[in-house]
């Protein structure tokens, strides 16, 4: 696991080394720089040693004939099979890890080699003979890759946005449409980022570029999701379902074994939920008690308002049953000091408090000398594990009601208290959230359920200057247009959105950034390409049936994970942000909502922000996530707009 960086165009002395330093946390075990003496190309690399710890695996790596130079971030889990195939073609190897396999495969087959890779990666390959650059990102988007075209001859690229900011000609201008998406969904939904001139390479895509500046970068996809039928018509469903559950169980065991390859200790992010428990149990079969488990707990006093589910008892019981060491950390951070640092690491105003939990548990693992962690991320997107899936199924009948009745139902739901403490308050929030969308068409209802803040609440806090920059665009619009353009059914479009928009831009994004902030490689076995290929074909009723979500994954887990975990209700990986906003972050909120810096920026109306806070604290409406988004956005603006994040870290 590493960080890559580079640029084309006019050579700036020492720039590649500076780019490496900005993302040094991604690779503290070594760094390398390549500057082509005959072409305007510079590559950088920082290394976290996981496979082949010897200098022979150092990067940027050169092919034996000197034609190709590779800078690569990630792991290729099927590299041994690929190496054997390349050796059969006459290729010889100098190292034992996956980097040289990737280099020689690309040298042999070019971009056609990419679909054969089962792994996570972002890479830059320079062909010195043809003077062409290839960038590529893995099909699922586990590893990030950003780029910016500064002028016709200058392209800068890196694993992190702040690294791009080391280039003196990169303009740091806000992208207001992306910022609105962060406020609505806590992430930006497309290829654009919160910086106007910085793009993210899509998952499963390549970018090809020649520094002569004759043509713009050419982006092509080599992977696209092909989702299965809506139902199981024409299939002997009970028999086929049982057979596939067994096949999936075997495939899961193989995928976890495949992703255990490492020359360093491997641990597990054990939350106590189904996904992480399944991975932990399967990994335990491979390495036994050598597997170290890490979990985070929320003290009761912190959790009165948020009512997050208590995962700790399940994690403790599973670790005890498997005789595995479990390291715990209580979620009591000095959040006012910590969150500005994490906003810098996240690169964008990605306002999910769960990032704090991810960072702290990664720090715990690193302190224990475990640089590789297995995570259950991806299962909810792949197997339809979010409550919004069954909520959409259960509310299908709304579409048959007269529009007047649906409007009355939505209006009545909005009268429910939205931010009361305790279990009844949490239940009230959920019922209000689902039924208040009753009057909307299904696709829009789904996207509004995905949103953390309704558009009306965001519109209320914008200043005229901010609203004018949006040109009437809503936070929902970009994703809604992409979904409605799809030819598939409603259910398939919903799955497509979660797999191609939500998963890479949010969950995998913060998992990578928070792990790498502590030099931790996070692996996601449930997103192994063999698993994703199987799950993509499943009919909807194999995934969601009634109130049962992730149905076939639960079936496949039988006999591996205790029934108490298999059948427990979905619990999110969150943090008590409502409590933090009311108490721990009150002075910071006052500064970012009413302070001089925020007023001068002029994005949000101070009086409207004060009203949103009052409505939340009085229990009228749950606008805490809007407050968290505004706070995060202002902290991001200070770190990335007011200062240069490449030179001024918090």
PDB file of N, CA and C in Angstrom, residues 186-239:
ATOM      1  N   UNK A 186     -23.203  14.045   2.151  1.00  0.00           N
ATOM      2  CA  UNK A 186     -21.901  13.974   2.835  1.00  0.00           C
ATOM      3  C   UNK A 186     -20.764  13.508   1.924  1.00  0.00           C
ATOM      4  N   UNK A 187     -20.975  13.527   0.618  1.00  0.00           N
ATOM      5  CA  UNK A 187     -19.927  13.254  -0.360  1.00  0.00           C
ATOM      6  C   UNK A 187     -20.372  13.845  -1.691  1.00  0.00           C
ATOM      7  N   UNK A 188     -19.437  14.000  -2.631  1.00  0.00           N
ATOM      8  CA  UNK A 188     -19.765  14.473  -3.976  1.00  0.00           C
ATOM      9  C   UNK A 188     -20.039  13.270  -4.858  1.00  0.00           C
ATOM     10  N   UNK A 189     -21.070  13.354  -5.690  1.00  0.00           N
ATOM     11  CA  UNK A 189     -21.582  12.154  -6.342  1.00  0.00           C
ATOM     12  C   UNK A 189     -20.935  11.823  -7.677  1.00  0.00           C
ATOM     13  N   UNK A 190     -20.244  12.733  -8.305  1.00  0.00           N
ATOM     14  CA  UNK A 190     -19.718  12.449  -9.634  1.00  0.00           C
ATOM     15  C   UNK A 190     -18.209  12.404  -9.672  1.00  0.00           C
ATOM     16  N   UNK A 191     -17.653  12.730 -10.832  1.00  0.00           N
ATOM     17  CA  UNK A 191     -16.206  12.753 -10.991  1.00  0.00           C
ATOM     18  C   UNK A 191     -15.604  14.052 -10.482  1.00  0.00           C
ATOM     19  N   UNK A 192     -16.451  15.056 -10.246  1.00  0.00           N
ATOM     20  CA  UNK A 192     -15.971  16.337  -9.745  1.00  0.00           C
ATOM     21  C   UNK A 192     -15.709  16.250  -8.246  1.00  0.00           C
ATOM     22  N   UNK A 193     -14.806  17.076  -7.766  1.00  0.00           N
ATOM     23  CA  UNK A 193     -14.522  17.172  -6.345  1.00  0.00           C
ATOM     24  C   UNK A 193     -14.885  18.572  -5.868  1.00  0.00           C
ATOM     25  N   UNK A 194     -14.648  18.848  -4.611  1.00  0.00           N
ATOM     26  CA  UNK A 194     -14.973  20.155  -4.050  1.00  0.00           C
ATOM     27  C   UNK A 194     -14.050  21.252  -4.566  1.00  0.00           C
ATOM     28  N   UNK A 195     -12.957  20.875  -5.222  1.00  0.00           N
ATOM     29  CA  UNK A 195     -12.111  21.840  -5.911  1.00  0.00           C
ATOM     30  C   UNK A 195     -12.458  21.804  -7.397  1.00  0.00           C
ATOM     31  N   UNK A 196     -12.729  22.958  -7.949  1.00  0.00           N
ATOM     32  CA  UNK A 196     -13.241  23.059  -9.312  1.00  0.00           C
ATOM     33  C   UNK A 196     -12.319  22.426 -10.345  1.00  0.00           C
ATOM     34  N   UNK A 197     -11.018  22.500 -10.140  1.00  0.00           N
ATOM     35  CA  UNK A 197     -10.063  22.048 -11.155  1.00  0.00           C
ATOM     36  C   UNK A 197      -9.541  20.638 -10.925  1.00  0.00           C
ATOM     37  N   UNK A 198     -10.013  19.967  -9.883  1.00  0.00           N
ATOM     38  CA  UNK A 198      -9.539  18.621  -9.546  1.00  0.00           C
ATOM     39  C   UNK A 198     -10.641  17.615  -9.820  1.00  0.00           C
ATOM     40  N   UNK A 199     -10.285  16.546 -10.533  1.00  0.00           N
ATOM     41  CA  UNK A 199     -11.225  15.482 -10.870  1.00  0.00           C
ATOM     42  C   UNK A 199     -10.763  14.182 -10.234  1.00  0.00           C
ATOM     43  N   UNK A 200     -11.725  13.290 -10.013  1.00  0.00           N
ATOM     44  CA  UNK A 200     -11.367  11.930  -9.609  1.00  0.00           C
ATOM     45  C   UNK A 200     -11.523  11.008 -10.804  1.00  0.00           C
ATOM     46  N   UNK A 201     -10.556  10.141 -11.021  1.00  0.00           N
ATOM     47  CA  UNK A 201     -10.686   9.156 -12.095  1.00  0.00           C
ATOM     48  C   UNK A 201     -11.767   8.170 -11.685  1.00  0.00           C
ATOM     49  N   UNK A 202     -12.745   7.889 -12.559  1.00  0.00           N
ATOM     50  CA  UNK A 202     -13.812   6.955 -12.172  1.00  0.00           C
ATOM     51  C   UNK A 202     -13.267   5.567 -11.893  1.00  0.00           C
ATOM     52  N   UNK A 203     -13.965   4.841 -11.050  1.00  0.00           N
ATOM     53  CA  UNK A 203     -13.614   3.448 -10.810  1.00  0.00           C
ATOM     54  C   UNK A 203     -13.715   2.662 -12.110  1.00  0.00           C
ATOM     55  N   UNK A 204     -12.794   1.726 -12.296  1.00  0.00           N
ATOM     56  CA  UNK A 204     -12.822   0.898 -13.489  1.00  0.00           C
ATOM     57  C   UNK A 204     -12.550   1.650 -14.766  1.00  0.00           C
ATOM     58  N   UNK A 205     -11.686   2.673 -14.693  1.00  0.00           N
ATOM     59  CA  UNK A 205     -11.416   3.500 -15.870  1.00  0.00           C
ATOM     60  C   UNK A 205      -9.919   3.722 -16.031  1.00  0.00           C
ATOM     61  N   UNK A 206      -9.530   4.050 -17.253  1.00  0.00           N
ATOM     62  CA  UNK A 206      -8.158   4.436 -17.558  1.00  0.00           C
ATOM     63  C   UNK A 206      -8.150   5.862 -18.082  1.00  0.00           C
ATOM     64  N   UNK A 207      -7.031   6.514 -17.898  1.00  0.00           N
ATOM     65  CA  UNK A 207      -6.778   7.819 -18.507  1.00  0.00           C
ATOM     66  C   UNK A 207      -5.477   7.698 -19.282  1.00  0.00           C
ATOM     67  N   UNK A 208      -5.517   8.015 -20.566  1.00  0.00           N
ATOM     68  CA  UNK A 208      -4.315   7.971 -21.402  1.00  0.00           C
ATOM     69  C   UNK A 208      -3.989   9.380 -21.876  1.00  0.00           C
ATOM     70  N   UNK A 209      -2.702   9.678 -21.892  1.00  0.00           N
ATOM     71  CA  UNK A 209      -2.284  11.076 -22.068  1.00  0.00           C
ATOM     72  C   UNK A 209      -0.899  11.133 -22.684  1.00  0.00           C
ATOM     73  N   UNK A 210      -0.730  12.052 -23.595  1.00  0.00           N
ATOM     74  CA  UNK A 210       0.590  12.356 -24.143  1.00  0.00           C
ATOM     75  C   UNK A 210       0.923  13.804 -23.794  1.00  0.00           C
ATOM     76  N   UNK A 211       2.067  14.045 -23.195  1.00  0.00           N
ATOM     77  CA  UNK A 211       2.402  15.390 -22.719  1.00  0.00           C
ATOM     78  C   UNK A 211       2.567  16.441 -23.812  1.00  0.00           C
ATOM     79  N   UNK A 212       2.537  16.036 -25.088  1.00  0.00           N
ATOM     80  CA  UNK A 212       2.687  17.052 -26.130  1.00  0.00           C
ATOM     81  C   UNK A 212       1.556  18.069 -26.098  1.00  0.00           C
ATOM     82  N   UNK A 213       0.420  17.709 -25.467  1.00  0.00           N
ATOM     83  CA  UNK A 213      -0.683  18.640 -25.364  1.00  0.00           C
ATOM     84  C   UNK A 213      -1.509  18.764 -26.624  1.00  0.00           C
ATOM     85  N   UNK A 214      -1.356  17.826 -27.560  1.00  0.00           N
ATOM     86  CA  UNK A 214      -2.115  17.888 -28.808  1.00  0.00           C
ATOM     87  C   UNK A 214      -3.576  17.521 -28.568  1.00  0.00           C
ATOM     88  N   UNK A 215      -3.813  16.532 -27.702  1.00  0.00           N
ATOM     89  CA  UNK A 215      -5.167  16.057 -27.430  1.00  0.00           C
ATOM     90  C   UNK A 215      -5.418  16.089 -25.926  1.00  0.00           C
ATOM     91  N   UNK A 216      -6.689  16.233 -25.516  1.00  0.00           N
ATOM     92  CA  UNK A 216      -7.012  16.172 -24.087  1.00  0.00           C
ATOM     93  C   UNK A 216      -6.875  14.741 -23.572  1.00  0.00           C
ATOM     94  N   UNK A 217      -6.859  14.555 -22.270  1.00  0.00           N
ATOM     95  CA  UNK A 217      -6.798  13.189 -21.731  1.00  0.00           C
ATOM     96  C   UNK A 217      -7.962  12.345 -22.238  1.00  0.00           C
ATOM     97  N   UNK A 218      -7.669  11.104 -22.577  1.00  0.00           N
ATOM     98  CA  UNK A 218      -8.702  10.183 -23.054  1.00  0.00           C
ATOM     99  C   UNK A 218      -9.061   9.207 -21.936  1.00  0.00           C
ATOM    100  N   UNK A 219     -10.306   9.275 -21.485  1.00  0.00           N
ATOM    101  CA  UNK A 219     -10.771   8.421 -20.391  1.00  0.00           C
ATOM    102  C   UNK A 219     -11.677   7.342 -20.965  1.00  0.00           C
ATOM    103  N   UNK A 220     -11.373   6.095 -20.638  1.00  0.00           N
ATOM    104  CA  UNK A 220     -12.159   4.963 -21.117  1.00  0.00           C
ATOM    105  C   UNK A 220     -12.423   4.015 -19.951  1.00  0.00           C
ATOM    106  N   UNK A 221     -13.609   3.455 -19.919  1.00  0.00           N
ATOM    107  CA  UNK A 221     -13.955   2.482 -18.880  1.00  0.00           C
ATOM    108  C   UNK A 221     -13.646   1.067 -19.364  1.00  0.00           C
ATOM    109  N   UNK A 222     -13.068   0.277 -18.479  1.00  0.00           N
ATOM    110  CA  UNK A 222     -12.841  -1.132 -18.795  1.00  0.00           C
ATOM    111  C   UNK A 222     -13.713  -2.034 -17.934  1.00  0.00           C
ATOM    112  N   UNK A 223     -14.563  -1.432 -17.086  1.00  0.00           N
ATOM    113  CA  UNK A 223     -15.458  -2.213 -16.232  1.00  0.00           C
ATOM    114  C   UNK A 223     -16.756  -1.446 -16.054  1.00  0.00           C
ATOM    115  N   UNK A 224     -17.874  -2.171 -16.087  1.00  0.00           N
ATOM    116  CA  UNK A 224     -19.164  -1.582 -15.769  1.00  0.00           C
ATOM    117  C   UNK A 224     -20.008  -2.653 -15.100  1.00  0.00           C
ATOM    118  N   UNK A 225     -20.838  -2.224 -14.148  1.00  0.00           N
ATOM    119  CA  UNK A 225     -21.693  -3.169 -13.442  1.00  0.00           C
ATOM    120  C   UNK A 225     -22.807  -3.662 -14.366  1.00  0.00           C
ATOM    121  N   UNK A 226     -22.994  -4.981 -14.397  1.00  0.00           N
ATOM    122  CA  UNK A 226     -24.119  -5.581 -15.106  1.00  0.00           C
ATOM    123  C   UNK A 226     -24.955  -6.316 -14.067  1.00  0.00           C
ATOM    124  N   UNK A 227     -26.067  -5.696 -13.703  1.00  0.00           N
ATOM    125  CA  UNK A 227     -26.867  -6.196 -12.600  1.00  0.00           C
ATOM    126  C   UNK A 227     -27.908  -7.189 -13.079  1.00  0.00           C
ATOM    127  N   UNK A 228     -28.263  -8.104 -12.170  1.00  0.00           N
ATOM    128  CA  UNK A 228     -29.148  -9.204 -12.508  1.00  0.00           C
ATOM    129  C   UNK A 228     -30.602  -8.792 -12.610  1.00  0.00           C
ATOM    130  N   UNK A 229     -31.495  -9.761 -12.798  1.00  0.00           N
ATOM    131  CA  UNK A 229     -32.914  -9.466 -12.994  1.00  0.00           C
ATOM    132  C   UNK A 229     -33.557  -8.940 -11.714  1.00  0.00           C
ATOM    133  N   UNK A 230     -34.727  -8.336 -11.881  1.00  0.00           N
ATOM    134  CA  UNK A 230     -35.455  -7.789 -10.734  1.00  0.00           C
ATOM    135  C   UNK A 230     -36.039  -8.893  -9.873  1.00  0.00           C
ATOM    136  N   UNK A 231     -36.484  -9.974 -10.482  1.00  0.00           N
ATOM    137  CA  UNK A 231     -37.072 -11.066  -9.707  1.00  0.00           C
ATOM    138  C   UNK A 231     -36.538 -12.394 -10.238  1.00  0.00           C
ATOM    139  N   UNK A 232     -37.022 -13.456  -9.667  1.00  0.00           N
ATOM    140  CA  UNK A 232     -36.504 -14.789 -10.000  1.00  0.00           C
ATOM    141  C   UNK A 232     -37.464 -15.554 -10.900  1.00  0.00           C
ATOM    142  N   UNK A 233     -38.241 -14.876 -11.719  1.00  0.00           N
ATOM    143  CA  UNK A 233     -39.164 -15.553 -12.624  1.00  0.00           C
ATOM    144  C   UNK A 233     -38.383 -16.479 -13.562  1.00  0.00           C
ATOM    145  N   UNK A 234     -38.944 -17.649 -13.799  1.00  0.00           N
ATOM    146  CA  UNK A 234     -38.296 -18.599 -14.695  1.00  0.00           C
ATOM    147  C   UNK A 234     -37.199 -19.403 -14.027  1.00  0.00           C
ATOM    148  N   UNK A 235     -36.987 -19.177 -12.722  1.00  0.00           N
ATOM    149  CA  UNK A 235     -35.954 -19.900 -11.994  1.00  0.00           C
ATOM    150  C   UNK A 235     -36.631 -20.730 -10.917  1.00  0.00           C
ATOM    151  N   UNK A 236     -36.150 -21.926 -10.696  1.00  0.00           N
ATOM    152  CA  UNK A 236     -36.610 -22.718  -9.558  1.00  0.00           C
ATOM    153  C   UNK A 236     -36.010 -22.068  -8.318  1.00  0.00           C
ATOM    154  N   UNK A 237     -36.647 -20.994  -7.866  1.00  0.00           N
ATOM    155  CA  UNK A 237     -36.043 -20.100  -6.880  1.00  0.00           C
ATOM    156  C   UNK A 237     -35.575 -20.789  -5.602  1.00  0.00           C
ATOM    157  N   UNK A 238     -36.402 -21.615  -4.937  1.00  0.00           N
ATOM    158  CA  UNK A 238     -35.918 -22.213  -3.684  1.00  0.00           C
ATOM    159  C   UNK A 238     -34.672 -23.075  -3.878  1.00  0.00           C
ATOM    160  N   UNK A 239     -34.672 -23.910  -4.903  1.00  0.00           N
ATOM    161  CA  UNK A 239     -33.523 -24.778  -5.140  1.00  0.00           C
ATOM    162  C   UNK A 239     -32.309 -23.971  -5.592  1.00  0.00           C
TER     163      UNK A 239
END
